[in-house]
CSV table of C-alpha atoms in Angstrom, one decimal:
chain,number,residue,atom,x,y,z
A,247,UNK,CA,38.0,25.2,88.3
A,248,UNK,CA,40.5,27.9,87.3
A,249,UNK,CA,41.5,30.5,89.9
A,250,UNK,CA,43.8,33.4,90.4
A,251,UNK,CA,45.3,34.5,93.8
A,252,UNK,CA,47.0,37.8,94.1
A,253,UNK,CA,48.4,39.6,97.1
A,254,UNK,CA,46.0,41.7,99.2
A,255,UNK,CA,46.5,45.4,99.3
A,256,UNK,CA,46.7,48.1,99.7
A,257,UNK,CA,50.4,48.5,98.8
A,258,UNK,CA,51.8,51.8,99.7
A,259,UNK,CA,55.2,52.8,98.2
A,260,UNK,CA,57.2,56.0,97.9
A,261,UNK,CA,57.9,57.3,94.4
A,262,UNK,CA,60.8,55.5,92.7
A,263,UNK,CA,60.5,52.4,94.8
A,264,UNK,CA,60.5,48.9,93.4
A,265,UNK,CA,57.1,47.3,93.0
A,266,UNK,CA,56.2,43.6,93.1
A,267,UNK,CA,52.6,42.4,93.1
A,268,UNK,CA,52.4,38.6,93.4
A,269,UNK,CA,50.0,36.5,91.4
A,270,UNK,CA,49.7,32.8,91.2
A,271,UNK,CA,47.1,30.7,89.3
A,272,UNK,CA,45.5,27.4,89.1
A,273,UNK,CA,44.3,26.1,85.7
A,274,UNK,CA,43.9,22.7,84.1
A,275,UNK,CA,45.4,23.6,80.8
A,276,UNK,CA,47.9,26.3,79.6
A,277,UNK,CA,46.1,29.6,80.0
A,278,UNK,CA,47.0,33.0,78.8
A,279,UNK,CA,47.8,35.4,81.6
A,280,UNK,CA,47.0,39.1,81.9
A,281,UNK,CA,47.5,42.1,84.1
A,282,UNK,CA,44.8,44.8,84.0
A,283,UNK,CA,44.9,48.2,85.6
A,284,UNK,CA,42.0,50.4,86.8
A,285,UNK,CA,42.8,54.0,87.3
A,286,UNK,CA,40.3,56.0,89.5
A,287,UNK,CA,37.0,56.5,87.7
A,288,UNK,CA,38.0,54.5,84.7
A,289,UNK,CA,37.4,51.0,83.3
A,290,UNK,CA,39.9,48.2,83.5
A,291,UNK,CA,42.7,48.5,80.8
A,292,UNK,CA,44.9,45.7,79.6
A,293,UNK,CA,48.4,46.4,80.9
A,294,UNK,CA,50.3,43.4,79.6
A,295,UNK,CA,49.9,39.8,78.7
A,296,UNK,CA,51.7,36.5,78.1
A,297,UNK,CA,50.4,33.6,76.2
A,298,UNK,CA,52.9,30.8,76.9
A,299,UNK,CA,55.5,29.7,79.4
A,300,UNK,CA,58.5,31.9,79.8
A,301,UNK,CA,56.9,34.7,77.8
A,302,UNK,CA,57.5,38.1,79.3
A,303,UNK,CA,54.9,40.8,79.0
A,304,UNK,CA,55.9,44.4,79.3
A,305,UNK,CA,54.3,47.8,79.0
A,306,UNK,CA,54.9,51.3,80.5
A,307,UNK,CA,57.9,50.0,82.6
A,308,UNK,CA,55.9,47.1,84.0
A,309,UNK,CA,56.9,43.5,83.4
A,310,UNK,CA,55.6,40.0,84.2
A,311,UNK,CA,57.0,36.6,83.3
A,312,UNK,CA,54.8,33.5,82.8
A,313,UNK,CA,56.4,30.9,85.1
A,314,UNK,CA,54.8,27.6,84.5
A,315,UNK,CA,56.9,25.8,87.1
A,316,UNK,CA,55.7,28.0,89.9
A,317,UNK,CA,52.3,28.9,88.2
A,318,UNK,CA,53.1,32.5,88.8
A,319,UNK,CA,52.8,35.8,86.9
A,320,UNK,CA,54.2,38.4,89.3
A,321,UNK,CA,54.0,42.1,88.2
A,322,UNK,CA,57.1,44.2,88.7
A,323,UNK,CA,58.2,47.7,88.0
A,324,UNK,CA,61.6,49.1,88.8
A,325,UNK,CA,60.6,52.7,89.8
A,326,UNK,CA,57.0,53.5,90.4
A,327,UNK,CA,55.5,57.0,89.9
A,328,UNK,CA,52.5,58.7,91.6
A,329,UNK,CA,50.6,58.2,88.4
A,330,UNK,CA,50.9,54.4,88.8
A,331,UNK,CA,48.4,54.6,91.7
A,332,UNK,CA,45.6,52.3,90.7
A,333,UNK,CA,44.1,48.9,91.3
A,334,UNK,CA,45.9,46.1,89.5
A,335,UNK,CA,44.1,42.8,88.5
A,336,UNK,CA,45.8,39.6,87.6
A,337,UNK,CA,43.7,37.4,85.3
A,338,UNK,CA,43.8,34.3,83.1
A,339,UNK,CA,41.7,33.1,80.2
A,340,UNK,CA,40.5,29.7,79.2
A,341,UNK,CA,43.0,27.8,77.0
A,342,UNK,CA,42.3,28.2,73.3
A,343,UNK,CA,39.5,30.7,73.9
A,344,UNK,CA,41.3,33.6,72.2
A,345,UNK,CA,42.5,36.9,73.6
A,346,UNK,CA,40.6,38.0,76.8
A,347,UNK,CA,37.7,35.7,76.5
A,348,UNK,CA,36.0,34.6,79.7
A,349,UNK,CA,38.5,35.9,82.1
A,350,UNK,CA,39.1,34.6,85.6
A,351,UNK,CA,40.3,37.5,87.8
A,352,UNK,CA,42.1,37.9,91.1
A,353,UNK,CA,40.7,40.1,93.8
A,354,UNK,CA,42.8,43.2,92.7
A,355,UNK,CA,45.6,44.9,94.5
A,356,UNK,CA,45.4,48.7,95.2
A,357,UNK,CA,48.7,50.5,94.8
A,358,UNK,CA,49.2,53.9,96.3
A,359,UNK,CA,52.3,55.8,95.4
A,360,UNK,CA,53.3,58.8,97.5
A,361,UNK,CA,55.8,61.5,96.9
B,281,UNK,CA,42.1,52.0,73.0
B,282,UNK,CA,38.4,51.5,72.5
B,283,UNK,CA,35.9,52.9,75.0
B,284,UNK,CA,33.1,51.3,76.8
B,285,UNK,CA,30.9,53.7,78.6
B,286,UNK,CA,29.0,52.3,81.6
B,287,UNK,CA,26.2,54.1,83.5
B,288,UNK,CA,25.4,54.8,86.2
B,289,UNK,CA,28.7,54.7,88.1
B,290,UNK,CA,26.8,54.5,91.4
B,291,UNK,CA,23.2,53.7,92.3
B,292,UNK,CA,21.3,53.3,95.5
B,293,UNK,CA,17.9,51.6,95.3
B,294,UNK,CA,15.3,50.3,97.7
B,295,UNK,CA,14.8,46.6,98.2
B,296,UNK,CA,12.3,45.1,95.8
B,297,UNK,CA,12.9,47.6,93.0
B,298,UNK,CA,14.7,47.1,89.7
B,299,UNK,CA,17.8,48.7,88.5
B,300,UNK,CA,19.1,49.0,84.9
B,301,UNK,CA,22.8,49.3,84.1
B,302,UNK,CA,23.9,50.3,80.6
B,303,UNK,CA,27.1,49.7,78.7
B,304,UNK,CA,27.7,51.4,75.4
B,305,UNK,CA,30.7,50.7,73.1
B,306,UNK,CA,31.5,54.1,71.7
B,307,UNK,CA,33.9,53.5,68.9
B,308,UNK,CA,33.6,49.8,68.1
B,309,UNK,CA,30.9,47.2,67.6
B,310,UNK,CA,30.8,44.9,70.5
B,311,UNK,CA,29.6,41.5,69.2
B,312,UNK,CA,30.2,40.0,72.6
B,313,UNK,CA,29.5,41.5,76.0
B,314,UNK,CA,30.6,40.1,79.3
B,315,UNK,CA,29.0,41.0,82.6
B,316,UNK,CA,31.0,40.6,85.9
B,317,UNK,CA,30.3,41.4,89.5
B,318,UNK,CA,32.7,41.8,92.4
B,319,UNK,CA,31.8,41.4,96.1
B,320,UNK,CA,34.0,43.0,98.7
B,321,UNK,CA,37.4,41.4,99.0
B,322,UNK,CA,36.5,38.9,96.3
B,323,UNK,CA,37.5,38.4,92.6
B,324,UNK,CA,35.5,39.7,89.7
B,325,UNK,CA,33.2,36.8,88.8
B,326,UNK,CA,31.8,36.3,85.3
B,327,UNK,CA,28.0,36.4,85.5
B,328,UNK,CA,27.0,36.0,81.8
B,329,UNK,CA,28.1,36.3,78.3
B,330,UNK,CA,25.9,37.7,75.5
B,331,UNK,CA,26.3,37.8,71.8
B,332,UNK,CA,24.4,40.5,69.9
B,333,UNK,CA,21.0,39.3,69.0
B,334,UNK,CA,21.2,36.1,71.0
B,335,UNK,CA,20.1,35.1,74.5
B,336,UNK,CA,22.8,35.5,77.1
B,337,UNK,CA,24.6,32.5,78.5
B,338,UNK,CA,24.7,32.6,82.3
B,339,UNK,CA,27.3,31.1,84.6
B,340,UNK,CA,26.4,28.5,87.1
B,341,UNK,CA,24.6,29.9,90.1
B,342,UNK,CA,23.5,33.1,88.4
B,343,UNK,CA,19.7,33.5,88.2
B,344,UNK,CA,18.8,34.5,84.6
B,345,UNK,CA,15.3,35.7,85.7
B,346,UNK,CA,16.9,38.0,88.2
B,347,UNK,CA,19.7,39.4,86.1
B,348,UNK,CA,18.1,40.3,82.7
B,349,UNK,CA,20.6,40.9,80.0
B,350,UNK,CA,19.7,42.6,76.7
B,351,UNK,CA,22.2,42.9,73.9
B,352,UNK,CA,19.9,44.0,71.1
B,353,UNK,CA,22.5,46.1,69.2
B,354,UNK,CA,26.2,46.0,68.6
B,355,UNK,CA,26.7,49.1,70.7
B,356,UNK,CA,24.4,48.7,73.7
B,357,UNK,CA,24.0,46.0,76.3
B,358,UNK,CA,22.0,46.4,79.5
B,359,UNK,CA,21.8,44.5,82.7
B,360,UNK,CA,18.7,44.8,84.8
B,361,UNK,CA,18.7,43.6,88.4
B,362,UNK,CA,15.1,42.8,89.1
B,363,UNK,CA,13.6,42.8,92.6
B,364,UNK,CA,16.9,43.8,94.1
B,365,UNK,CA,17.8,42.7,97.6
B,366,UNK,CA,20.6,43.9,99.9
B,367,UNK,CA,22.6,40.8,99.0
B,368,UNK,CA,22.7,42.0,95.4
B,369,UNK,CA,24.8,45.0,96.5
B,370,UNK,CA,28.0,44.7,94.5
B,371,UNK,CA,30.3,46.2,91.9
B,372,UNK,CA,29.1,45.3,88.4
B,373,UNK,CA,31.3,45.7,85.4
B,374,UNK,CA,30.8,45.0,81.7
B,375,UNK,CA,33.3,44.4,78.9
B,376,UNK,CA,32.8,44.2,75.2
B,377,UNK,CA,34.8,42.7,72.4
B,378,UNK,CA,34.4,43.0,68.7
B,379,UNK,CA,35.5,39.6,67.5
B,380,UNK,CA,37.1,36.2,68.3
B,381,UNK,CA,40.6,37.3,68.9
B,382,UNK,CA,40.2,40.9,69.8
B,383,UNK,CA,40.9,42.5,73.2
B,384,UNK,CA,38.0,43.0,75.5
B,385,UNK,CA,37.4,46.6,76.7
B,386,UNK,CA,35.9,47.3,80.1
B,387,UNK,CA,33.4,49.8,81.3
B,388,UNK,CA,34.0,51.9,84.5
B,389,UNK,CA,31.8,49.7,86.6
B,390,UNK,CA,28.6,50.4,88.6
B,391,UNK,CA,28.5,50.3,92.4
B,392,UNK,CA,25.0,49.1,93.4
B,393,UNK,CA,23.8,49.5,96.9
B,394,UNK,CA,20.4,48.0,97.8
B,395,UNK,CA,18.9,49.4,101.0
């Protein structure tokens, strides 16, 4: 079945450092890929998405590119802020199931940004 | 974005008792509600999908008689863990979506501990 593997955390960075959180997936078809973020005490929020190969999703300075050849969707940000401290989840959805239907999640990666 | 309010955020219960978790969509009508759980160091796993007014569809391996899902209205879905045991201790999270191609919005999650 479908699966998502993301790097274990926690990831601790100083403010303004470069962030990469790796995510790879296994799927039988051509899934849509997502990054969700969960700030302390809040629900998961959609951060960005990509629906086909070579698409780049971006939001709030974060980017991720759908790489079919490496089955990856790594999350990057050039300069993190303390306010980016959160748990980040990589996810995919069944092909053709529409936006955010029946998501398959990774384990989540906790990011802690310090001054 | 839209808000899904999930309560309680944390609950501790005795083995053998039942616990009810509520999810309310505050500013949209959630025609579909998904229920996930996450064991430590594992992914969020979909437990069941429910459409308003219909019986829930459970994923393989999830006991429908143990995890009762009610989605009687477009703004409220509940998950009741019946006769809870310590192995049911987990993080439970709901998400609701208003239509086929709309984004799913997540609740804050409930940390259940069965002692």
